[in-house]
């Protein structure tokens, strides 16, 4: 347990780990859904502190990673047009489209701006009535309510030069798709805490029951992860499969009612493509008919853009937990954070970036001892 | 962007008919929309994601999380200059006239 002193409360971490070690009797494969959780796990070496029987599989919960290439290409096309101010969160700047990224579009003269909040983009639209302002609306259930509110406010304030390029995705259909895959090895889920802060937990019992898989709502700090693993393993060892909330300080069972109501008003559920995975039924949101005139895809007529991902990038398998990042042939050679082939390497929450950053090139026991973890 | 950070409400005002607050994230102050937590009061803590308060948090948990994030450099990742970070990641100079233009 060489890294345990770095934990916020090393004694508690040790107790949780002792409990997990004494509970486990056979191999279990758990998937952490959230990319933030993946980074915590790798950064703190949590996977190495767990018993060998407990394997953590990295899930698809990085919003930047799962945004399809064709949506990135639509963003690049819109951002390149004269008269457009294209606003985005900073972590989309380096996500590769076909041949370029938003950072390069800005370098070539495009007016690309980074905002902290979608409401900042709306303010830019208010201040620039003669320009078209587009906000890149990606993300899971945590990010969708802020973007929904921004479109609602644009409508309420009569701001017509504001639109949203939408690529929102939903977690429960992704869990369903992962469980339906014939090669699925996942036996328990650490559900993404902040998604549940918004949505609550009511979508999960049916999934847990049907697939006989425990789902434990988990935060993303090191001790949260250990507690999530502890509760999931305990359920598996007892042969249970229920929904459990290990992150009650931030998750109420009902979620955030106001945010959910806004989501229902502004968005409607739609099939959505996930980068590297393909289309998952009902796994996303698009603007509802009432707000369609704030949809950048319609406004800029980019619906027709379709692109293919590079064949050598295997991020789809990484996102589904079928492949560990370092098992990809391009990892660390053709594909690095400076020359990323796919979004899992470029995104700060991507599993490939985490493995690269923390030098996790090999996970065999011998290499584990030899590999420095920063 | 995925990160949701706890912050403390410093003051609240109506703007364009919207309930907004200045929120302190361990020294960085940002404008935050309170429409999804309309009864949040000055001095209380909430989890904030992309400028929206999404769920109340008790003070002790909030302070512990902020301390942890500061130690790990995650507040810098969340609130630092995104152009510089993107340039660093890509190994190139940022495009001319950089810095958030807000």
Coordinates of C-alpha atoms in Angstrom, one line a residue:
Chain A
X1 CA 0.0 0.0 0.0
X2 CA 2.7 2.4 -1.0
X3 CA 0.4 5.3 -2.1
X4 CA -2.0 5.3 0.8
X5 CA -0.3 8.1 2.7
X6 CA -1.4 10.5 -0.1
X7 CA -5.1 10.0 0.7
X8 CA -6.9 12.8 2.4
X9 CA -7.7 10.5 5.4
X10 CA -5.2 7.7 5.2
X11 CA -6.6 5.9 8.2
X12 CA -10.1 5.8 6.7
X13 CA -8.7 4.7 3.4
X14 CA -6.8 1.9 5.1
X15 CA -10.0 0.7 6.9
X16 CA -12.0 0.7 3.6
X17 CA -9.2 -1.2 1.8
X18 CA -8.9 -3.7 4.7
X19 CA -12.7 -4.2 4.5
X20 CA -12.6 -4.8 0.7
X21 CA -9.6 -7.2 1.0
X22 CA -11.3 -9.2 3.7
X23 CA -14.6 -9.4 1.8
X24 CA -13.4 -10.5 -1.6
X25 CA -13.5 -14.3 -2.2
X26 CA -13.4 -14.3 -6.0
X27 CA -12.9 -12.1 -9.1
X28 CA -15.2 -9.2 -9.8
X29 CA -15.2 -6.7 -12.6
X30 CA -16.6 -3.3 -11.8
X31 CA -17.1 -0.4 -14.2
X32 CA -16.7 3.2 -13.1
X33 CA -18.9 5.2 -15.4
X34 CA -17.5 8.7 -14.9
X35 CA -14.2 9.9 -16.5
X36 CA -13.5 12.0 -13.4
X37 CA -13.6 8.8 -11.4
X38 CA -11.2 7.1 -13.9
X39 CA -8.7 9.9 -13.3
X40 CA -9.0 9.7 -9.5
X41 CA -8.4 5.9 -9.7
X42 CA -5.3 6.2 -11.9
X43 CA -3.9 9.3 -10.2
X44 CA -4.1 7.7 -6.7
X45 CA -3.2 4.2 -7.8
X46 CA -6.5 2.9 -6.4
X47 CA -6.7 0.0 -8.8
X48 CA -3.3 -1.1 -7.5
X49 CA -4.4 -0.9 -3.9
X50 CA -7.4 -3.1 -4.5
X51 CA -7.2 -6.9 -4.2
X52 CA -6.1 -8.5 -7.5
X53 CA -9.6 -10.1 -7.8
X54 CA -11.2 -6.6 -8.1
X55 CA -10.8 -5.2 -11.6
X56 CA -11.9 -1.7 -12.4
X57 CA -13.0 -1.3 -16.0
X58 CA -13.2 2.3 -17.3
X59 CA -16.5 3.4 -18.6
X60 CA -17.8 5.8 -21.3
X61 CA -18.4 8.7 -18.9
X62 CA -16.2 11.4 -20.5
X63 CA -18.4 13.8 -22.4
X64 CA -15.5 15.1 -24.6
X65 CA -14.5 11.6 -25.5
X66 CA -17.9 10.4 -26.6
X67 CA -18.8 13.4 -28.8
X68 CA -18.8 11.9 -32.3
X69 CA -16.3 13.0 -34.9
X70 CA -19.1 14.3 -37.2
X71 CA -20.3 16.6 -34.5
X72 CA -16.8 18.0 -34.0
X73 CA -16.6 18.5 -37.8
X74 CA -19.9 20.4 -37.7
X75 CA -18.5 22.6 -34.9
X76 CA -15.4 23.3 -37.0
X77 CA -17.5 24.1 -40.1
X78 CA -19.7 26.5 -38.1
X79 CA -16.8 28.1 -36.3
X80 CA -15.0 28.8 -39.6
X81 CA -17.9 30.8 -41.0
X82 CA -17.7 34.6 -41.2
X83 CA -19.9 36.4 -38.8
X84 CA -20.0 33.6 -36.3
X85 CA -18.7 33.7 -32.8
X86 CA -18.2 30.1 -31.7
X87 CA -18.2 29.5 -27.9
X88 CA -17.1 26.4 -26.2
X89 CA -15.7 25.0 -23.0
X90 CA -11.9 24.9 -23.0
X91 CA -11.6 21.1 -23.1
X92 CA -13.1 20.9 -26.6
X93 CA -10.3 23.0 -28.1
X94 CA -7.9 20.1 -28.8
X95 CA -10.4 17.5 -29.7
X96 CA -9.5 16.4 -33.2
X97 CA -12.0 16.6 -36.0
X98 CA -11.1 15.5 -39.5
X99 CA -7.7 17.2 -40.0
X100 CA -8.0 20.0 -37.5
X101 CA -9.4 21.2 -34.2
X102 CA -11.0 24.4 -32.8
X103 CA -7.6 25.7 -31.6
X104 CA -6.4 25.7 -35.2
X105 CA -9.7 27.2 -36.5
X106 CA -9.0 30.1 -34.1
X107 CA -5.4 30.3 -35.3
X108 CA -6.7 30.6 -38.9
X109 CA -8.9 33.5 -38.0
X110 CA -12.1 32.0 -36.7
X111 CA -13.7 33.7 -33.8
X112 CA -13.6 30.9 -31.3
X113 CA -14.1 31.9 -27.6
X114 CA -13.8 29.8 -24.5
X115 CA -16.5 30.4 -21.8
X116 CA -16.8 29.1 -18.3
X117 CA -20.6 28.9 -18.4
X118 CA -23.1 28.8 -21.3
X119 CA -24.6 31.9 -19.9
X120 CA -21.4 33.7 -20.8
X121 CA -22.1 32.7 -24.4
X122 CA -25.6 34.2 -24.1
X123 CA -24.1 37.4 -22.9
X124 CA -21.8 37.6 -25.8
X125 CA -24.8 37.2 -28.1
X126 CA -26.5 40.1 -26.3
X127 CA -23.4 42.2 -26.8
X128 CA -23.0 41.3 -30.4
X129 CA -26.5 41.5 -32.0
X130 CA -25.1 41.7 -35.5
X131 CA -23.2 38.4 -35.1
X132 CA -24.4 34.8 -34.9
X133 CA -23.3 33.3 -31.5
X134 CA -23.2 29.5 -31.3
X135 CA -22.5 27.5 -28.1
X136 CA -21.2 23.9 -28.3
X137 CA -23.6 22.0 -26.1
X138 CA -22.0 18.7 -25.2
X139 CA -22.1 16.7 -22.0
X140 CA -24.1 14.3 -19.8
X141 CA -27.0 14.9 -17.5
X142 CA -24.9 17.3 -15.3
X143 CA -24.1 19.7 -18.2
X144 CA -27.4 19.5 -20.0
X145 CA -29.5 21.5 -17.5
X146 CA -27.2 24.6 -17.7
X147 CA -27.4 24.4 -21.5
X148 CA -31.2 23.9 -21.4
X149 CA -31.5 27.0 -19.1
X150 CA -29.4 29.1 -21.5
X151 CA -31.7 28.3 -24.5
X152 CA -34.7 29.0 -22.3
X153 CA -33.3 32.4 -21.3
X154 CA -32.4 33.2 -25.0
X155 CA -36.1 32.6 -25.8
X156 CA -37.4 34.5 -22.8
X157 CA -35.2 37.5 -23.5
X158 CA -35.8 37.4 -27.3
X159 CA -32.1 36.9 -28.1
X160 CA -32.4 35.5 -31.7
X161 CA -28.7 35.4 -32.6
X162 CA -28.0 32.6 -30.2
X163 CA -28.0 28.9 -31.0
X164 CA -26.8 25.6 -29.6
X165 CA -24.9 22.9 -31.3
X166 CA -26.3 20.0 -29.3
X167 CA -24.7 16.6 -28.6
X168 CA -26.0 15.7 -25.2
X169 CA -25.9 12.1 -24.0
X170 CA -27.6 10.1 -21.2
X171 CA -26.0 7.6 -18.9
X172 CA -28.7 4.9 -18.4
X173 CA -29.0 3.9 -22.1
X174 CA -25.2 3.6 -22.2
X175 CA -25.3 1.2 -19.2
X176 CA -28.0 -0.7 -21.0
X177 CA -25.9 -0.9 -24.2
X178 CA -22.8 -2.1 -22.3
X179 CA -24.8 -4.8 -20.5
X180 CA -26.3 -6.0 -23.8
X181 CA -22.9 -6.4 -25.5
X182 CA -22.1 -10.1 -25.9
X183 CA -18.5 -9.4 -24.7
X184 CA -19.6 -7.5 -21.6
X185 CA -17.7 -8.5 -18.4
X186 CA -19.1 -5.8 -16.1
X187 CA -20.7 -7.2 -12.9
X188 CA -21.2 -4.0 -11.0
X189 CA -21.4 -0.3 -11.7
X190 CA -20.0 2.7 -9.8
X191 CA -22.6 5.3 -11.1
X192 CA -21.5 8.8 -11.8
X193 CA -22.3 11.0 -8.7
X194 CA -23.0 14.3 -10.3
X195 CA -25.2 12.9 -13.0
X196 CA -27.3 11.6 -10.1
X197 CA -27.2 14.9 -8.4
X198 CA -29.4 16.2 -11.2
X199 CA -31.3 13.1 -12.3
X200 CA -31.6 11.3 -8.9
X201 CA -31.5 7.5 -8.9
X202 CA -35.0 6.5 -10.2
X203 CA -33.7 5.3 -13.6
X204 CA -31.4 2.7 -12.0
X205 CA -33.5 0.1 -10.1
X206 CA -35.0 -1.3 -13.2
X207 CA -31.6 -1.6 -14.8
X208 CA -30.1 -3.2 -11.7
X209 CA -32.9 -5.7 -11.5
X210 CA -33.1 -6.7 -15.2
X211 CA -29.3 -7.2 -15.5
X212 CA -28.8 -8.5 -12.0
X213 CA -26.1 -5.9 -11.5
X214 CA -25.5 -3.8 -8.4
X215 CA -25.3 0.0 -9.1
X216 CA -23.7 2.1 -6.5
X217 CA -23.9 5.9 -6.8
X218 CA -20.3 7.1 -6.2
X219 CA -18.5 10.4 -5.9
X220 CA -15.1 11.0 -7.5
X221 CA -12.8 11.7 -4.6
X222 CA -10.4 8.9 -3.6
X223 CA -12.3 7.9 -0.5
X224 CA -15.6 8.1 -2.4
X225 CA -14.2 5.6 -4.9
X226 CA -13.0 3.2 -2.2
X227 CA -16.4 3.4 -0.5
X228 CA -18.2 2.8 -3.8
X229 CA -16.0 -0.3 -4.5
X230 CA -16.5 -1.5 -1.0
X231 CA -20.3 -1.4 -1.2
X232 CA -20.4 -2.9 -4.7
X233 CA -18.1 -5.8 -3.8
X234 CA -20.1 -6.4 -0.6
X235 CA -23.3 -6.7 -2.7
X236 CA -21.7 -9.0 -5.2
X237 CA -20.3 -11.3 -2.5
X238 CA -23.8 -11.5 -1.0
X239 CA -25.4 -12.2 -4.4
X240 CA -27.4 -8.9 -4.3
X241 CA -28.0 -6.4 -7.1
X242 CA -29.6 -3.3 -5.7
X243 CA -29.2 0.5 -6.2
X244 CA -27.2 2.1 -3.3
X245 CA -26.3 5.7 -2.8
X246 CA -22.7 6.1 -1.5
X247 CA -22.7 9.8 -2.3
X248 CA -25.6 11.1 -0.2
X249 CA -23.9 14.5 0.6
X250 CA -24.5 15.5 -3.1
X251 CA -27.2 13.1 -4.3
X252 CA -30.8 13.2 -3.3
X253 CA -32.9 10.3 -4.5
X254 CA -35.1 12.6 -6.5
X255 CA -32.2 14.6 -7.9
X256 CA -32.9 18.3 -8.8
X257 CA -36.5 18.7 -9.7
X258 CA -36.1 22.2 -11.2
X259 CA -33.3 21.0 -13.5
X260 CA -35.2 18.0 -14.6
X261 CA -38.3 20.0 -15.4
X262 CA -36.2 22.4 -17.6
X263 CA -34.6 19.4 -19.4
X264 CA -38.0 18.1 -20.2
X265 CA -39.2 21.4 -21.5
X266 CA -36.2 22.3 -23.7
X267 CA -34.9 18.9 -24.8
X268 CA -36.4 15.7 -26.1
X269 CA -34.9 12.2 -26.0
X270 CA -33.3 11.0 -29.3
X271 CA -31.0 8.3 -30.6
X272 CA -27.4 9.5 -30.4
X273 CA -24.1 8.3 -31.8
X274 CA -21.3 7.9 -29.3
X275 CA -17.8 8.3 -30.6
X276 CA -16.2 4.9 -31.2
X277 CA -19.3 3.1 -30.1
X278 CA -22.0 4.0 -32.6
X279 CA -25.7 4.8 -32.2
X280 CA -27.3 3.9 -28.9
X281 CA -31.1 4.2 -28.9
X282 CA -32.6 6.9 -26.8
X283 CA -29.2 7.8 -25.4
X284 CA -29.2 11.6 -26.1
X285 CA -31.1 14.8 -26.1
X286 CA -31.9 17.2 -28.9
X287 CA -33.8 20.5 -28.7
X288 CA -37.5 20.0 -28.6
X289 CA -39.6 21.3 -31.5
X290 CA -40.5 24.4 -29.5
X291 CA -36.9 25.5 -29.4
X292 CA -35.8 24.2 -32.9
X293 CA -35.0 27.7 -34.1
X294 CA -32.1 27.8 -31.6
X295 CA -30.7 24.6 -33.1
X296 CA -27.3 25.5 -34.8
X297 CA -27.5 22.4 -37.0
X298 CA -30.7 23.7 -38.6
X299 CA -29.6 27.3 -38.7
X300 CA -26.3 26.6 -40.4
X301 CA -27.5 23.6 -42.5
X302 CA -24.8 21.2 -41.4
X303 CA -27.0 18.2 -40.8
X304 CA -25.6 16.6 -43.9
X305 CA -22.0 16.4 -42.6
X306 CA -21.0 12.8 -42.0
X307 CA -17.4 11.6 -41.3
X308 CA -15.6 8.4 -40.4
X309 CA -13.3 7.9 -37.5
X310 CA -9.7 6.8 -38.1
X311 CA -9.5 3.0 -38.2
X312 CA -6.4 2.8 -36.1
X313 CA -8.1 4.5 -33.1
X314 CA -9.6 1.9 -30.8
X315 CA -11.1 4.4 -28.4
X316 CA -14.6 2.8 -28.9
X317 CA -13.3 -0.4 -27.3
X318 CA -11.7 1.6 -24.5
X319 CA -15.0 3.4 -23.9
X320 CA -16.9 0.2 -23.6
X321 CA -14.3 -1.4 -21.3
X322 CA -13.3 -4.0 -23.8
X323 CA -9.7 -2.7 -24.1
X324 CA -7.3 -1.0 -21.7
X325 CA -5.7 2.1 -23.1
X326 CA -2.1 0.6 -23.1
X327 CA -3.3 -2.5 -25.0
X328 CA -4.0 -0.3 -28.1
X329 CA -1.1 -0.5 -30.6
X330 CA -1.2 3.2 -31.2
X331 CA -1.0 4.1 -27.5
X332 CA 2.0 6.2 -26.7
X333 CA 3.5 5.9 -30.2
X334 CA 1.1 7.2 -33.0
X335 CA -1.2 8.5 -30.4
X336 CA -0.1 10.9 -27.5
X337 CA -1.8 13.9 -26.0
X338 CA 0.2 16.1 -28.5
X339 CA -0.8 13.9 -31.4
X340 CA -4.1 12.4 -30.4
X341 CA -5.9 10.0 -32.7
X342 CA -9.0 10.0 -30.7
X343 CA -10.8 11.9 -28.0
X344 CA -9.9 9.5 -25.2
X345 CA -6.3 10.7 -25.5
X346 CA -7.0 14.4 -25.9
X347 CA -9.6 14.9 -23.2
X348 CA -8.4 15.7 -19.7
X349 CA -11.0 13.1 -18.5
X350 CA -10.2 10.5 -21.1
X351 CA -8.9 7.0 -20.0
X352 CA -6.1 7.1 -22.5
X353 CA -4.9 10.5 -21.3
X354 CA -5.0 9.2 -17.7
X355 CA -2.9 6.2 -18.6
X356 CA -0.4 8.3 -20.5
X357 CA -0.2 11.1 -17.9
X358 CA 0.3 8.7 -15.0
X359 CA 2.7 6.4 -17.0
X360 CA 0.4 3.4 -16.6
X361 CA 1.9 1.6 -19.6
X362 CA 1.7 -1.9 -18.2
X363 CA -0.3 -3.3 -15.4
X364 CA 1.5 -6.7 -14.8
X365 CA 2.5 -7.1 -11.1
X366 CA 6.2 -6.9 -12.0
X367 CA 5.8 -3.8 -14.0
X368 CA 3.6 -2.3 -11.2
X369 CA 6.5 -2.3 -8.8
X370 CA 8.9 -0.8 -11.3
X371 CA 6.5 1.9 -12.7
X372 CA 6.8 5.3 -11.1
X373 CA 3.4 6.9 -10.4
X374 CA 3.4 10.6 -10.3
Chain B
X1 CA -15.6 20.8 -17.8
X2 CA -16.7 17.6 -16.2
X3 CA -15.7 18.8 -12.8
X4 CA -18.3 20.1 -10.4
X5 CA -16.8 22.3 -7.7
X6 CA -18.2 23.3 -4.3
X7 CA -18.5 27.0 -3.7
X8 CA -19.8 29.4 -1.1
X9 CA -22.4 32.0 -2.0
X10 CA -21.1 35.5 -1.3
X11 CA -24.1 37.6 -2.5
X12 CA -27.3 37.2 -4.6
X13 CA -29.0 39.5 -7.0
X14 CA -31.7 39.4 -9.7
X15 CA -30.3 40.0 -13.2
X16 CA -32.5 40.0 -16.3
X17 CA -35.1 38.3 -14.2
X18 CA -32.7 35.5 -13.2
X19 CA -31.4 34.7 -9.7
X20 CA -27.6 35.0 -9.9
X21 CA -24.8 34.9 -7.2
X22 CA -21.2 35.5 -6.8
X23 CA -19.7 32.3 -5.6
X24 CA -16.2 31.8 -4.0
X25 CA -14.4 28.6 -5.0
X26 CA -11.4 28.6 -2.6
X27 CA -10.4 32.1 -3.7
X28 CA -11.6 32.3 -7.3
X29 CA -15.0 34.1 -7.5
X30 CA -17.4 33.4 -10.4
X31 CA -20.9 34.3 -11.3
X32 CA -23.3 31.4 -10.8
X33 CA -26.9 30.9 -11.7
X34 CA -29.2 29.8 -8.8
X35 CA -32.3 29.0 -10.9
X36 CA -31.9 25.3 -10.1
X37 CA -31.5 25.9 -6.3
X38 CA -33.8 28.9 -5.9
X39 CA -33.8 28.8 -2.1
X40 CA -30.0 28.8 -1.7
X41 CA -28.9 31.6 0.7
X42 CA -25.8 33.7 1.2
X43 CA -23.2 31.8 3.2
X44 CA -24.4 28.4 2.0
X45 CA -22.4 25.9 -0.1
X46 CA -23.4 24.2 -3.3
X47 CA -21.9 22.0 -6.0
X48 CA -21.5 24.2 -9.1
X49 CA -21.1 22.9 -12.6
X50 CA -20.4 25.3 -15.6
X51 CA -21.8 28.2 -13.7
X52 CA -24.9 26.6 -12.3
X53 CA -25.6 25.6 -8.7
X54 CA -26.9 22.0 -8.9
X55 CA -27.1 20.6 -5.4
X56 CA -26.6 21.9 -1.8
X57 CA -23.6 20.7 0.1
X58 CA -22.8 20.9 3.8
X59 CA -19.9 23.2 4.8
X60 CA -17.6 20.6 6.1
X61 CA -17.8 18.4 2.9
X62 CA -17.4 21.5 0.7
X63 CA -14.3 22.7 2.5
X64 CA -12.7 19.2 2.4
X65 CA -13.4 18.9 -1.3
X66 CA -12.0 22.3 -2.0
X67 CA -8.9 21.6 0.0
X68 CA -8.4 18.3 -1.9
X69 CA -8.9 20.0 -5.3
X70 CA -6.5 22.7 -4.5
X71 CA -3.8 20.1 -3.4
X72 CA -4.3 18.2 -6.6
X73 CA -4.2 21.3 -8.9
X74 CA -7.7 20.7 -10.0
X75 CA -8.9 24.2 -9.3
X76 CA -6.2 25.4 -11.7
X77 CA -7.5 23.0 -14.3
X78 CA -11.0 24.2 -13.9
X79 CA -10.4 28.0 -13.6
X80 CA -7.0 28.5 -15.3
X81 CA -6.5 29.9 -18.8
X82 CA -7.9 27.3 -21.2
X83 CA -6.0 28.6 -24.2
X84 CA -2.7 28.2 -22.4
X85 CA -3.7 24.7 -21.2
X86 CA -4.7 23.7 -24.8
X87 CA -1.4 25.2 -26.2
X88 CA 0.6 23.3 -23.6
X89 CA -1.2 20.0 -24.3
X90 CA -0.6 20.5 -28.0
X91 CA 3.0 21.7 -27.7
X92 CA 2.2 24.9 -29.6
X93 CA 1.9 28.6 -28.9
X94 CA -1.6 29.8 -28.3
X95 CA -3.2 31.7 -31.2
X96 CA -2.6 35.4 -31.1
X97 CA -4.4 37.7 -28.7
X98 CA -5.1 34.9 -26.3
X99 CA -6.8 34.8 -22.9
X100 CA -10.5 34.5 -22.5
X101 CA -12.0 37.5 -24.2
X102 CA -14.7 38.0 -21.6

